[in-house]
PDB file of C-alpha atoms in Angstrom:
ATOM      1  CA  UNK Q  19       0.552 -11.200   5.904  1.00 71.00           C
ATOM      2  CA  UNK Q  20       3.694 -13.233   4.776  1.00 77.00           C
ATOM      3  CA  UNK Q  21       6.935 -11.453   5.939  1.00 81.00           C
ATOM      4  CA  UNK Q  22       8.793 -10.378   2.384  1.00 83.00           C
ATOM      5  CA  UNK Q  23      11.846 -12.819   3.995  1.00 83.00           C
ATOM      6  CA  UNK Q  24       9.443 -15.814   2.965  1.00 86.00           C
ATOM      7  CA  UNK Q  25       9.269 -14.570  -0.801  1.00 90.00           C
ATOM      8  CA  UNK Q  26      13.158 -13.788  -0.886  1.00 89.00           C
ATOM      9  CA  UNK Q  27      14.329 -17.538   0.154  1.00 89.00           C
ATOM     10  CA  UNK Q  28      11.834 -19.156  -2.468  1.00 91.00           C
ATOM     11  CA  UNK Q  29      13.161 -17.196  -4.625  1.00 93.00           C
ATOM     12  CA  UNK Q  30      16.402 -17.557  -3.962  1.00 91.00           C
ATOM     13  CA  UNK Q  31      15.588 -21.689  -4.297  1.00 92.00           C
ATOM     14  CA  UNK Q  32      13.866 -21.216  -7.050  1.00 93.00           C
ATOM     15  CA  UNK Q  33      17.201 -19.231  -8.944  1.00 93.00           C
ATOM     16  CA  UNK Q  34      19.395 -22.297  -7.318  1.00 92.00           C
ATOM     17  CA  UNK Q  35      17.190 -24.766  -9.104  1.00 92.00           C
ATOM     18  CA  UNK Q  36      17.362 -22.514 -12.140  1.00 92.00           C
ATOM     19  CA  UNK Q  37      21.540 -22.748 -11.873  1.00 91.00           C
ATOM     20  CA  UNK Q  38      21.469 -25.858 -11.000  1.00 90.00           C
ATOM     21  CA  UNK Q  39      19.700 -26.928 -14.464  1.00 89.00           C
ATOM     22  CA  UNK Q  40      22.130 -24.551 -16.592  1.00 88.00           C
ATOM     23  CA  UNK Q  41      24.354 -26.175 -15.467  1.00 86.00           C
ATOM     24  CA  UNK Q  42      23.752 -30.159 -15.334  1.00 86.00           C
ATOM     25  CA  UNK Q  43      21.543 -30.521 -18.863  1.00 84.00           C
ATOM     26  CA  UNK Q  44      22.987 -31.183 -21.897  1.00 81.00           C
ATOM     27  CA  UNK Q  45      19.696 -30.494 -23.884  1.00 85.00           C
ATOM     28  CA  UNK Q  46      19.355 -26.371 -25.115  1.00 88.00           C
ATOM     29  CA  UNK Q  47      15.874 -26.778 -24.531  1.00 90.00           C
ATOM     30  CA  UNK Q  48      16.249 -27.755 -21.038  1.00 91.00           C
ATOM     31  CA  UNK Q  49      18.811 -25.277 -20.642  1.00 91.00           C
ATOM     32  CA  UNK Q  50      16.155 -22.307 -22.266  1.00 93.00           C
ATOM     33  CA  UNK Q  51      13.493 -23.612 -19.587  1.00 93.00           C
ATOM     34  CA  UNK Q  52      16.577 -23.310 -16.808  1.00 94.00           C
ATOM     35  CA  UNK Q  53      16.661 -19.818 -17.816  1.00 94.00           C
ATOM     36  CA  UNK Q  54      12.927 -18.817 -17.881  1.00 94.00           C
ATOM     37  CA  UNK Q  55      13.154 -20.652 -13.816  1.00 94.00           C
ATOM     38  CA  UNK Q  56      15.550 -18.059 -13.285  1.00 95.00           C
ATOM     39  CA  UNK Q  57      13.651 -15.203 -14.850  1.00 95.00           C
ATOM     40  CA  UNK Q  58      10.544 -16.237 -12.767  1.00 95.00           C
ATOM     41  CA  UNK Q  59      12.598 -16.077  -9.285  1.00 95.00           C
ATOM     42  CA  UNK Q  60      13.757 -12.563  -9.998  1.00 95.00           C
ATOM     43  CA  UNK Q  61       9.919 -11.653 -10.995  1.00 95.00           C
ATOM     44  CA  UNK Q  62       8.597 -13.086  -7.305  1.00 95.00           C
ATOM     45  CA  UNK Q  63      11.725 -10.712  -6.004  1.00 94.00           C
ATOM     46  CA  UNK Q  64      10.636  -7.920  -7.673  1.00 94.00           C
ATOM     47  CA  UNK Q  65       7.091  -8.346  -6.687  1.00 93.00           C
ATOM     48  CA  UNK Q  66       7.461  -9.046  -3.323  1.00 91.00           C
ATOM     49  CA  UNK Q  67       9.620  -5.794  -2.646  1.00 90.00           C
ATOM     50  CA  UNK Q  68       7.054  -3.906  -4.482  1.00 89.00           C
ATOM     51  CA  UNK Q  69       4.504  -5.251  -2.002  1.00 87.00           C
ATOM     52  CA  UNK Q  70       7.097  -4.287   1.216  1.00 85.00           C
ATOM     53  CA  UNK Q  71       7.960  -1.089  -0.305  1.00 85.00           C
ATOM     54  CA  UNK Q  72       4.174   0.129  -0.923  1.00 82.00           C
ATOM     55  CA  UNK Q  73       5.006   1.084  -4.513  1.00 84.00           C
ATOM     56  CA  UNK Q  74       4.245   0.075  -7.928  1.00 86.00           C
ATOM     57  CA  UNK Q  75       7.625   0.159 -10.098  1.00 88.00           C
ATOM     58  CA  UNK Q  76       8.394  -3.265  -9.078  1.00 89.00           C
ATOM     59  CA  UNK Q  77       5.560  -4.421 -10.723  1.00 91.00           C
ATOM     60  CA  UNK Q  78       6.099  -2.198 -13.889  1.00 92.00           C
ATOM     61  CA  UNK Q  79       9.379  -3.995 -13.992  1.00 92.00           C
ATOM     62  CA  UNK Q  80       8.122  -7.464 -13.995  1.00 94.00           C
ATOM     63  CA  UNK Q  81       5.881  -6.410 -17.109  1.00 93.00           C
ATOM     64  CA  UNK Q  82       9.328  -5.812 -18.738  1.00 94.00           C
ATOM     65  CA  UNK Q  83      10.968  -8.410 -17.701  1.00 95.00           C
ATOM     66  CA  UNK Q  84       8.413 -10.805 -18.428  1.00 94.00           C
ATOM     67  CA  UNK Q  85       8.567  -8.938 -21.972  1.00 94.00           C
ATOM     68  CA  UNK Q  86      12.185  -9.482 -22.626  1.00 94.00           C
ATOM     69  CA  UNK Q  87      11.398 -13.057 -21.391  1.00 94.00           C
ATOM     70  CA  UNK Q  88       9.091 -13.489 -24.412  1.00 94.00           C
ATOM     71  CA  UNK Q  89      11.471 -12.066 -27.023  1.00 95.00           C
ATOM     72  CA  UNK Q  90      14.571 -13.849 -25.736  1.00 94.00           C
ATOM     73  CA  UNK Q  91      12.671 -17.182 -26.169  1.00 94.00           C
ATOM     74  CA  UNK Q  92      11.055 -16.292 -29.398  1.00 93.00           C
ATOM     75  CA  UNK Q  93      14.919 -16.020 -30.607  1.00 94.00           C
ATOM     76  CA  UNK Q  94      16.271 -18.562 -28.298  1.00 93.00           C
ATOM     77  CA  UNK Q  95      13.943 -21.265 -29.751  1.00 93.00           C
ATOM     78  CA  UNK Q  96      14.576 -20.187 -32.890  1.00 92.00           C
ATOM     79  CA  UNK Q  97      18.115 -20.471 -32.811  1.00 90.00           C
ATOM     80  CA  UNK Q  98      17.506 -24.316 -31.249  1.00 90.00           C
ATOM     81  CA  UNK Q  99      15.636 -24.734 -34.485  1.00 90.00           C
ATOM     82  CA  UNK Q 100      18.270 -23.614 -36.830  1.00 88.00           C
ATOM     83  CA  UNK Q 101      21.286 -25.317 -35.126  1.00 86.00           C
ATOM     84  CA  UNK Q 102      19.122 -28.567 -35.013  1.00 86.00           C
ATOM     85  CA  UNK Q 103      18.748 -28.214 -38.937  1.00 85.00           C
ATOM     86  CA  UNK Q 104      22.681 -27.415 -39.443  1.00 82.00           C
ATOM     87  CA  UNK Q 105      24.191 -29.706 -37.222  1.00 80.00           C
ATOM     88  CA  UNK Q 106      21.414 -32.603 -36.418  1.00 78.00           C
ATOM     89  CA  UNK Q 107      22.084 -32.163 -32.703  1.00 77.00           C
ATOM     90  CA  UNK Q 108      21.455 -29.839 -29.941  1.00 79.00           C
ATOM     91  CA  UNK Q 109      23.398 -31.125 -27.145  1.00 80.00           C
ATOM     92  CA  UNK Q 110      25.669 -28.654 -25.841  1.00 76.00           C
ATOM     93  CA  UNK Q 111      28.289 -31.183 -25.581  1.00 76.00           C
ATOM     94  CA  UNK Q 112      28.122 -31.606 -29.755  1.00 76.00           C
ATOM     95  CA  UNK Q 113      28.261 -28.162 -30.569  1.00 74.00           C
ATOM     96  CA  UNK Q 114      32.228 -26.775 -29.964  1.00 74.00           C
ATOM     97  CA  UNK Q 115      32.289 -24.766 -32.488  1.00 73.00           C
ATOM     98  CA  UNK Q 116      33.115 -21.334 -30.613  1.00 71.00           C
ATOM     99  CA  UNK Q 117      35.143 -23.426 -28.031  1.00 66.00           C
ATOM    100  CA  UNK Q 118      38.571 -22.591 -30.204  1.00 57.00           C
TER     101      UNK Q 118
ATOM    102  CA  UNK G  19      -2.189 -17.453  10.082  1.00 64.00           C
ATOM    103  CA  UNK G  20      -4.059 -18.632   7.154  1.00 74.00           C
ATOM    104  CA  UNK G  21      -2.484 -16.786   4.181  1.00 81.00           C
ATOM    105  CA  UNK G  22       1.159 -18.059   5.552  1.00 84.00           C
ATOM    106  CA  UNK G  23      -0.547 -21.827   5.487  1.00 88.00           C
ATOM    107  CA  UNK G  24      -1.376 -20.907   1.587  1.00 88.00           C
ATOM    108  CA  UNK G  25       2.186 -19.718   1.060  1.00 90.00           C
ATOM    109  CA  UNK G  26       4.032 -22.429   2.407  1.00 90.00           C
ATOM    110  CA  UNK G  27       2.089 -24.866   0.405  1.00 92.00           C
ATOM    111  CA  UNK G  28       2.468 -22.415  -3.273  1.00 92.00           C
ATOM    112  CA  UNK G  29       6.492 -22.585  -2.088  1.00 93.00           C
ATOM    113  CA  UNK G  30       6.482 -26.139  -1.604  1.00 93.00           C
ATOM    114  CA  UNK G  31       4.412 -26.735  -4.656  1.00 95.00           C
ATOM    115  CA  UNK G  32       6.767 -24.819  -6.724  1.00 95.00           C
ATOM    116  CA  UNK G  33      10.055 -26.070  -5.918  1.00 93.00           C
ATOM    117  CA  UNK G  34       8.734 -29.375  -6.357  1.00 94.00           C
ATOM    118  CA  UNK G  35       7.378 -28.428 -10.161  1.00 94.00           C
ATOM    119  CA  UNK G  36      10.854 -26.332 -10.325  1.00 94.00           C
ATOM    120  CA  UNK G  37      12.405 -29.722  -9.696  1.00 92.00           C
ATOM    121  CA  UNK G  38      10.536 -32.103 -11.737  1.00 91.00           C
ATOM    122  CA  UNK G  39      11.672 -29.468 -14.843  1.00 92.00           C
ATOM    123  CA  UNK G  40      15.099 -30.021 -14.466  1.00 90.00           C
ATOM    124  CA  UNK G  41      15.286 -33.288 -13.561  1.00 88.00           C
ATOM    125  CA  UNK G  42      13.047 -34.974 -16.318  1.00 87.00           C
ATOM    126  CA  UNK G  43      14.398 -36.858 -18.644  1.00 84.00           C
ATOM    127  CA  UNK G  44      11.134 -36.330 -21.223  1.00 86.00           C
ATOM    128  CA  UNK G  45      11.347 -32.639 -22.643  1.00 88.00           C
ATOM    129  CA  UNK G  46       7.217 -32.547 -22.849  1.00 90.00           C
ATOM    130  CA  UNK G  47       6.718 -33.480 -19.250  1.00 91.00           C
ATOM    131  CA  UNK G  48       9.510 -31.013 -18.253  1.00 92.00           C
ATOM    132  CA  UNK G  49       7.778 -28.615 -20.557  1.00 93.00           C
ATOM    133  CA  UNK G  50       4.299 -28.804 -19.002  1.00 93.00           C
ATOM    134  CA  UNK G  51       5.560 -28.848 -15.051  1.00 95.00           C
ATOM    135  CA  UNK G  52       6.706 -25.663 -16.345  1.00 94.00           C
ATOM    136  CA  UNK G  53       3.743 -24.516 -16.738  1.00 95.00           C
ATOM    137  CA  UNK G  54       2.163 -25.509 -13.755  1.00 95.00           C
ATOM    138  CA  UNK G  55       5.165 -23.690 -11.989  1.00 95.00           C
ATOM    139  CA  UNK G  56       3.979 -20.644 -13.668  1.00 95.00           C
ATOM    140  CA  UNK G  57       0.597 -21.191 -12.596  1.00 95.00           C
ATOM    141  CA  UNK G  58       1.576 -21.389  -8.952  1.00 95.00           C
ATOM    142  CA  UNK G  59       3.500 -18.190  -9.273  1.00 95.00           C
ATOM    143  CA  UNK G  60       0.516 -16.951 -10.409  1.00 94.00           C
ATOM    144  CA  UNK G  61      -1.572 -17.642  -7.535  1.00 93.00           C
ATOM    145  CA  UNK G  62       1.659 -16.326  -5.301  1.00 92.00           C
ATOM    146  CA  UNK G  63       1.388 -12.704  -7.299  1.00 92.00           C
ATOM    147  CA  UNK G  64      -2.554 -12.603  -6.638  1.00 89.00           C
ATOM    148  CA  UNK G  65      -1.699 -13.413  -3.229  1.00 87.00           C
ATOM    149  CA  UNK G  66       0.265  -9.815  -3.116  1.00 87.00           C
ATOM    150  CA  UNK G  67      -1.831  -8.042  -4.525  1.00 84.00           C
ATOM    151  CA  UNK G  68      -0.733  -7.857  -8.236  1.00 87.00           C
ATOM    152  CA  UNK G  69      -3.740  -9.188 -10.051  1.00 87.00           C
ATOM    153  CA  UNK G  70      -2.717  -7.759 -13.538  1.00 90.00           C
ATOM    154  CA  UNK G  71       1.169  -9.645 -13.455  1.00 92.00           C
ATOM    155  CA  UNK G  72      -0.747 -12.650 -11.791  1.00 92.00           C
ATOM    156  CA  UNK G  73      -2.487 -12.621 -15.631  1.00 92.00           C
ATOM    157  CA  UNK G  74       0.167 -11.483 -17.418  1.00 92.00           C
ATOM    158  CA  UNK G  75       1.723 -14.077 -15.953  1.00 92.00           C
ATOM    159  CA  UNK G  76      -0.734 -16.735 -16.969  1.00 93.00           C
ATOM    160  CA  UNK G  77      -1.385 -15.295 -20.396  1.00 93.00           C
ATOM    161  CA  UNK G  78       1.791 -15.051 -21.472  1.00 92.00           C
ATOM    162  CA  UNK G  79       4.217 -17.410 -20.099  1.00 90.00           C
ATOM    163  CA  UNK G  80       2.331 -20.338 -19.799  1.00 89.00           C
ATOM    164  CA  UNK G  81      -0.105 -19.075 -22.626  1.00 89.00           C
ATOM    165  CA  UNK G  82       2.786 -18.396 -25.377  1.00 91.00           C
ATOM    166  CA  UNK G  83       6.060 -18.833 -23.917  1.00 93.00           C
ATOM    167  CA  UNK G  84       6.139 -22.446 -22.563  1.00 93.00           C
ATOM    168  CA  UNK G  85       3.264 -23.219 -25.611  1.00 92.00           C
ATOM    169  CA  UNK G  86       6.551 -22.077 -28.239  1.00 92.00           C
ATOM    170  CA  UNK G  87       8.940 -24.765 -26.158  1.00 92.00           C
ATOM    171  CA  UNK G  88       6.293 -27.442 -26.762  1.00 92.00           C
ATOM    172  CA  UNK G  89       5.737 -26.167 -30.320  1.00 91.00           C
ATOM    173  CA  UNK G  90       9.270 -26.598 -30.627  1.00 91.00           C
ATOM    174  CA  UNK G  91       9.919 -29.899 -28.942  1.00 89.00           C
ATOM    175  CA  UNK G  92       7.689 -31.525 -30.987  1.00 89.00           C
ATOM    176  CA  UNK G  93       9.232 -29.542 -33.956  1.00 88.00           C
ATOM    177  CA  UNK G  94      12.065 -31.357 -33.200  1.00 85.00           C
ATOM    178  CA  UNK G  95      10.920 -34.540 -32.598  1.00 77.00           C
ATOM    179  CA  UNK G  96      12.636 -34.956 -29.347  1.00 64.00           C
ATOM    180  CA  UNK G  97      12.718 -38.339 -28.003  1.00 63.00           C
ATOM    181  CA  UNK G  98      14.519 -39.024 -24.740  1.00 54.00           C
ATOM    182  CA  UNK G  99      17.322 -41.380 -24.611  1.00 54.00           C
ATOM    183  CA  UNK G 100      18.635 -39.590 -28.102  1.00 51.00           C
ATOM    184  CA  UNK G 101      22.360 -40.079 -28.598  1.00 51.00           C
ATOM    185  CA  UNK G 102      22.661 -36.251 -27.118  1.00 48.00           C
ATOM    186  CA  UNK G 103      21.634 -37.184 -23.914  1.00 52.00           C
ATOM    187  CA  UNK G 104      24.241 -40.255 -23.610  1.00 49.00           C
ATOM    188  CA  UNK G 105      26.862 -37.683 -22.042  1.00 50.00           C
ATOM    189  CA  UNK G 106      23.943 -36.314 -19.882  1.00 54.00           C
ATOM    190  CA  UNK G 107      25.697 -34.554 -16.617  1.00 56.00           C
ATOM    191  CA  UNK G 108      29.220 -35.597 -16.225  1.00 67.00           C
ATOM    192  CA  UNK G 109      29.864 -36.564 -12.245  1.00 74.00           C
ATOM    193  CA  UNK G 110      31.394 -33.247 -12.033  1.00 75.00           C
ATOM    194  CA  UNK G 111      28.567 -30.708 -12.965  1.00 74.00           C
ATOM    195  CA  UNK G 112      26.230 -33.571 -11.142  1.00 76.00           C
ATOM    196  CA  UNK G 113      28.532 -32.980  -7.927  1.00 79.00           C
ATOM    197  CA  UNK G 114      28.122 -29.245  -8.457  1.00 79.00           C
ATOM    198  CA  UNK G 115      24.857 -28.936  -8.882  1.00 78.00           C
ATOM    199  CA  UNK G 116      23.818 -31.067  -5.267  1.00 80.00           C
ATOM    200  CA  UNK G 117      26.353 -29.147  -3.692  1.00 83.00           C
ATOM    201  CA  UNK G 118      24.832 -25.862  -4.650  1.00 82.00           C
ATOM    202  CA  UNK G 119      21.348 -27.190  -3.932  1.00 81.00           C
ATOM    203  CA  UNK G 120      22.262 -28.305  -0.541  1.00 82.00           C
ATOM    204  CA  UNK G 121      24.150 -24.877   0.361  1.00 83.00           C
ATOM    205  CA  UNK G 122      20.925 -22.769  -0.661  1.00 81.00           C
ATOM    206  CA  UNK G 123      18.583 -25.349   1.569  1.00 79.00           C
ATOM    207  CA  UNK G 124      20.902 -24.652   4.518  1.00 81.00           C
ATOM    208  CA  UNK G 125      21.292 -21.707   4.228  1.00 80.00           C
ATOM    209  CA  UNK G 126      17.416 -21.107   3.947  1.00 77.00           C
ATOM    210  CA  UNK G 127      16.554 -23.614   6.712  1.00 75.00           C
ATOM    211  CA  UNK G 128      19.557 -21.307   8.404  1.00 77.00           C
ATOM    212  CA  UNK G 129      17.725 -17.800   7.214  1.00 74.00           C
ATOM    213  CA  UNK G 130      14.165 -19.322   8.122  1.00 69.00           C
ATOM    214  CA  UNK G 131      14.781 -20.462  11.763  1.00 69.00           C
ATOM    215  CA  UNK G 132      17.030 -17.374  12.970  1.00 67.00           C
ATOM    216  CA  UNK G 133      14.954 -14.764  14.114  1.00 58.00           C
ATOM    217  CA  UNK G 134      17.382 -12.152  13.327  1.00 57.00           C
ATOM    218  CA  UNK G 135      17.260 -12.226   9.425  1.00 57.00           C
ATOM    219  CA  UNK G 136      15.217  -9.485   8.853  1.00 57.00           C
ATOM    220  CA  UNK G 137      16.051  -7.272   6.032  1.00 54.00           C
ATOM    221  CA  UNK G 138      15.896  -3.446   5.518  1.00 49.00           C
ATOM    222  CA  UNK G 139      12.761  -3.239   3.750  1.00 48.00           C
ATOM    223  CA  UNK G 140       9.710  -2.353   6.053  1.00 48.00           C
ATOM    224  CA  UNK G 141       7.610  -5.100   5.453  1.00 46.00           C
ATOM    225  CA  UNK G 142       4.755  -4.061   7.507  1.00 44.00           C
ATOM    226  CA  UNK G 143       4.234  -1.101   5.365  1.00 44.00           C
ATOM    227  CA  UNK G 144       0.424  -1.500   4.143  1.00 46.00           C
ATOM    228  CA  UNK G 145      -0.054  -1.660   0.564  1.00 50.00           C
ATOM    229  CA  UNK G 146      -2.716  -0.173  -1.188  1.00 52.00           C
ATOM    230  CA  UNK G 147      -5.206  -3.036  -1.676  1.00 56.00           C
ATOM    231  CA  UNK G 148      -8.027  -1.082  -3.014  1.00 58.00           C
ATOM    232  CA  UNK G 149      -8.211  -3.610  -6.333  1.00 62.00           C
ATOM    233  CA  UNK G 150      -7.353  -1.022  -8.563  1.00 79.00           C
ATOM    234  CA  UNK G 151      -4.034  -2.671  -8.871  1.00 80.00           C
ATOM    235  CA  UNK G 152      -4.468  -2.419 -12.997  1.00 84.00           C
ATOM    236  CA  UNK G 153      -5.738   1.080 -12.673  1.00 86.00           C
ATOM    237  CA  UNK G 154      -3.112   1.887 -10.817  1.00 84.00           C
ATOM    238  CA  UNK G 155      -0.502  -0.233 -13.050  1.00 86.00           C
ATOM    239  CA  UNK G 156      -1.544   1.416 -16.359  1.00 87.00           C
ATOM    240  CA  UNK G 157      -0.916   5.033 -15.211  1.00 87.00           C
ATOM    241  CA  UNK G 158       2.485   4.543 -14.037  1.00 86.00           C
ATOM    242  CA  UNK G 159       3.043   2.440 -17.338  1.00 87.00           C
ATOM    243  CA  UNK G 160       1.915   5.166 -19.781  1.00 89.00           C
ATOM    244  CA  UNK G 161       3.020   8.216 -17.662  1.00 88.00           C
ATOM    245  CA  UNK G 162       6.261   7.572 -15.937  1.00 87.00           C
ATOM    246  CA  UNK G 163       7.601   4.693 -17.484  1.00 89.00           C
ATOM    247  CA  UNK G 164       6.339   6.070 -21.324  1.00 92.00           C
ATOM    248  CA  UNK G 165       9.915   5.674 -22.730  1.00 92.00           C
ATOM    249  CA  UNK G 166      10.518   2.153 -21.746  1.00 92.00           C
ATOM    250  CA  UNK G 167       7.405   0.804 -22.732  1.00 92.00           C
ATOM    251  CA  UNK G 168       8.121   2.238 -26.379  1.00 93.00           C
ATOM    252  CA  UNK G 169      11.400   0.470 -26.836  1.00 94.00           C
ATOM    253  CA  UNK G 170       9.679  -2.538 -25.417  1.00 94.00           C
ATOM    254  CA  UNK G 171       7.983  -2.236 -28.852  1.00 94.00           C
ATOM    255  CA  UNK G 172      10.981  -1.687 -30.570  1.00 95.00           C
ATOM    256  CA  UNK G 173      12.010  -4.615 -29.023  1.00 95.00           C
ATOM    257  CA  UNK G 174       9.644  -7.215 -29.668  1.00 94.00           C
ATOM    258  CA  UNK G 175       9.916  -6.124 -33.521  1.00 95.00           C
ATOM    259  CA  UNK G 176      13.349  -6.967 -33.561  1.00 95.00           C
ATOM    260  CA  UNK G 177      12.728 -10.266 -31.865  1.00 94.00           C
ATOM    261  CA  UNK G 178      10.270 -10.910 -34.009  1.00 93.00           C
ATOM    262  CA  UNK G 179      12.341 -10.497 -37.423  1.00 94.00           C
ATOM    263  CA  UNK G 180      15.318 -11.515 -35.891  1.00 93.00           C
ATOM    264  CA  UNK G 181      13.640 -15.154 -35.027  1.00 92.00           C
ATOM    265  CA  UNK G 182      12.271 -14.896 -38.817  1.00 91.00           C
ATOM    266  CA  UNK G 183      15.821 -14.339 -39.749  1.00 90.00           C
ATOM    267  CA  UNK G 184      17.313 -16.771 -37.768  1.00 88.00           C
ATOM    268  CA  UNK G 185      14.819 -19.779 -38.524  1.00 85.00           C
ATOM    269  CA  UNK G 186      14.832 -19.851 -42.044  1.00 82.00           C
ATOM    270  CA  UNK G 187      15.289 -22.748 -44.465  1.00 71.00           C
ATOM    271  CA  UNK G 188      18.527 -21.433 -45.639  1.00 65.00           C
ATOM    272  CA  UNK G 189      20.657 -20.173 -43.087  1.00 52.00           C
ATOM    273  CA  UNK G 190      22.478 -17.234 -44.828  1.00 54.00           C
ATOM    274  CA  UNK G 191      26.521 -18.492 -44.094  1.00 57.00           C
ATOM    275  CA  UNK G 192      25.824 -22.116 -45.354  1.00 55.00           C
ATOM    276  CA  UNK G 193      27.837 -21.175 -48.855  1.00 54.00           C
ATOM    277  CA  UNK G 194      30.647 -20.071 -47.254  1.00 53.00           C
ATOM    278  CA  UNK G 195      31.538 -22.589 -44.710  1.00 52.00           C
ATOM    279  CA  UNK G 196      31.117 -25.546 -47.552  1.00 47.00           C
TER     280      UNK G 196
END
């Protein structure tokens, strides 16, 4: 059996590489797929300590988080689409307008 | 000794997929080493023992989630070297970002190779493999977690008329701002 350690340092990789790509692309759909890494390396968290603990609610949360995944991309995308349409761009570099 | 051998080559296999999707240049290829990460973390859930998020996992991530980014990429016609990705990664978010990935791979090479890091949790605590997991799963989800699963409802019906809302051919505050 793989010590629970194992799972916490690939996901704790796996959330670097997630930060890593908020931070460094330009493109909101790059930055969308940064965010569903992320999601994914608190999921194997949450799953692995469910495993070490011997109980199920760490599961049960993964089936919500993996909900609220869904929905937040659903809108996410959607907003891509609609600032694509209004401005002709989604680089974050291009779109200041909340910047002040 | 076998099932570590499987795990170290799932991790290796998924930091390499996590690193082709941020460092690809082509939004489709990104998109579809996505879901091959997915997959892998898949295979990493069955591994544990949670054979109903290992399908959740498949069905709906890389089954609808990452299948709406590629719906949407190609919605948008997104061709790589676009004027939006001149600017791409200034030397000071580049400078960040491989300092932060080489701090985390120390440290982990650190955290791997002591023999002291060894958290709280008692790992060795057997869990209940008796393949029921989605038995087991759907009980706690309809008796003790009964309230959260009905918001989770509520929830996705907002998203869903919220992304209506949001992606329609007229956004709603065009007249004003013109």
């Amino acid at each position: 059996m793989v010590p629970v350690e194992h799972y916490f340092v690939l996901a704790l990789i796996l959330f670097t590489i997630g930060v890593v790509g908020l931070v460094v692309r330009r493109h909101l759909i790059f930055v969308l797929m940064s965010i569903e890494l992320m999601l994914n390396a608190v999921n194997l968290v949450f799953i692995a300590a469910s495993r070490a603990l011997g109980t199920l609610d760490g599961q049960i949360m993964v089936f919500f988080v993996i909900t609220v995944a869904a929905c937040e991309a659903a809108v996410g995308l959607a907003m891509v689409i609609s600032l694509y349409r209004r401005y002709g761009t989604i680089a974050t570099d291009f779109l200041r307008t909340l910047r002040g | 000794m076998e099932t570590l051998a499987i795990f170290y080559t799932l991790a290796a296999l998924v930091i390499l997929c996590s690193l082709m999707v941020i460092t690809l240049r082509n939004a489709v290829t990104s998109a579809v080493f996505l879901i091959a990460d997915l997959f892998l973390l898949a295979a990493l859930y069955a591994q544990m023992g949670a054979d109903f998020i290992a399908g959740i996992q498949v069905l709906v991530y890389a089954g609808a989630i990452v299948v709406l980014f590629l719906f949407v990429i190609m919605l948008l016609n997104y061709t790589p070297g676009h004027r939006e990705e001149q600017g791409e990664g200034g030397h000071l978010e580049r400078a960040f970002g491989a300092g932060l990935l080489a701090l985390v791979a120390g440290l982990s090479v650190v955290l791997a190779c002591s023999s002291k890091f060894s958290l709280v949790l008692p790992h060795a605590f057997p869990f209940a493999d008796s393949g029921d997991n989605t038995y087991q799963l759907g009980v706690a989800l309809f008796e003790k977690y009964l309230w959260p699963f009905e918001l989770s409802s509520l929830l996705i019906l907002l998203a869903i008329v919220a992304s209506i809302f949001i992606a329609k051919k007229k956004p709603p505050y065009e007249g004003k701002r013109q």
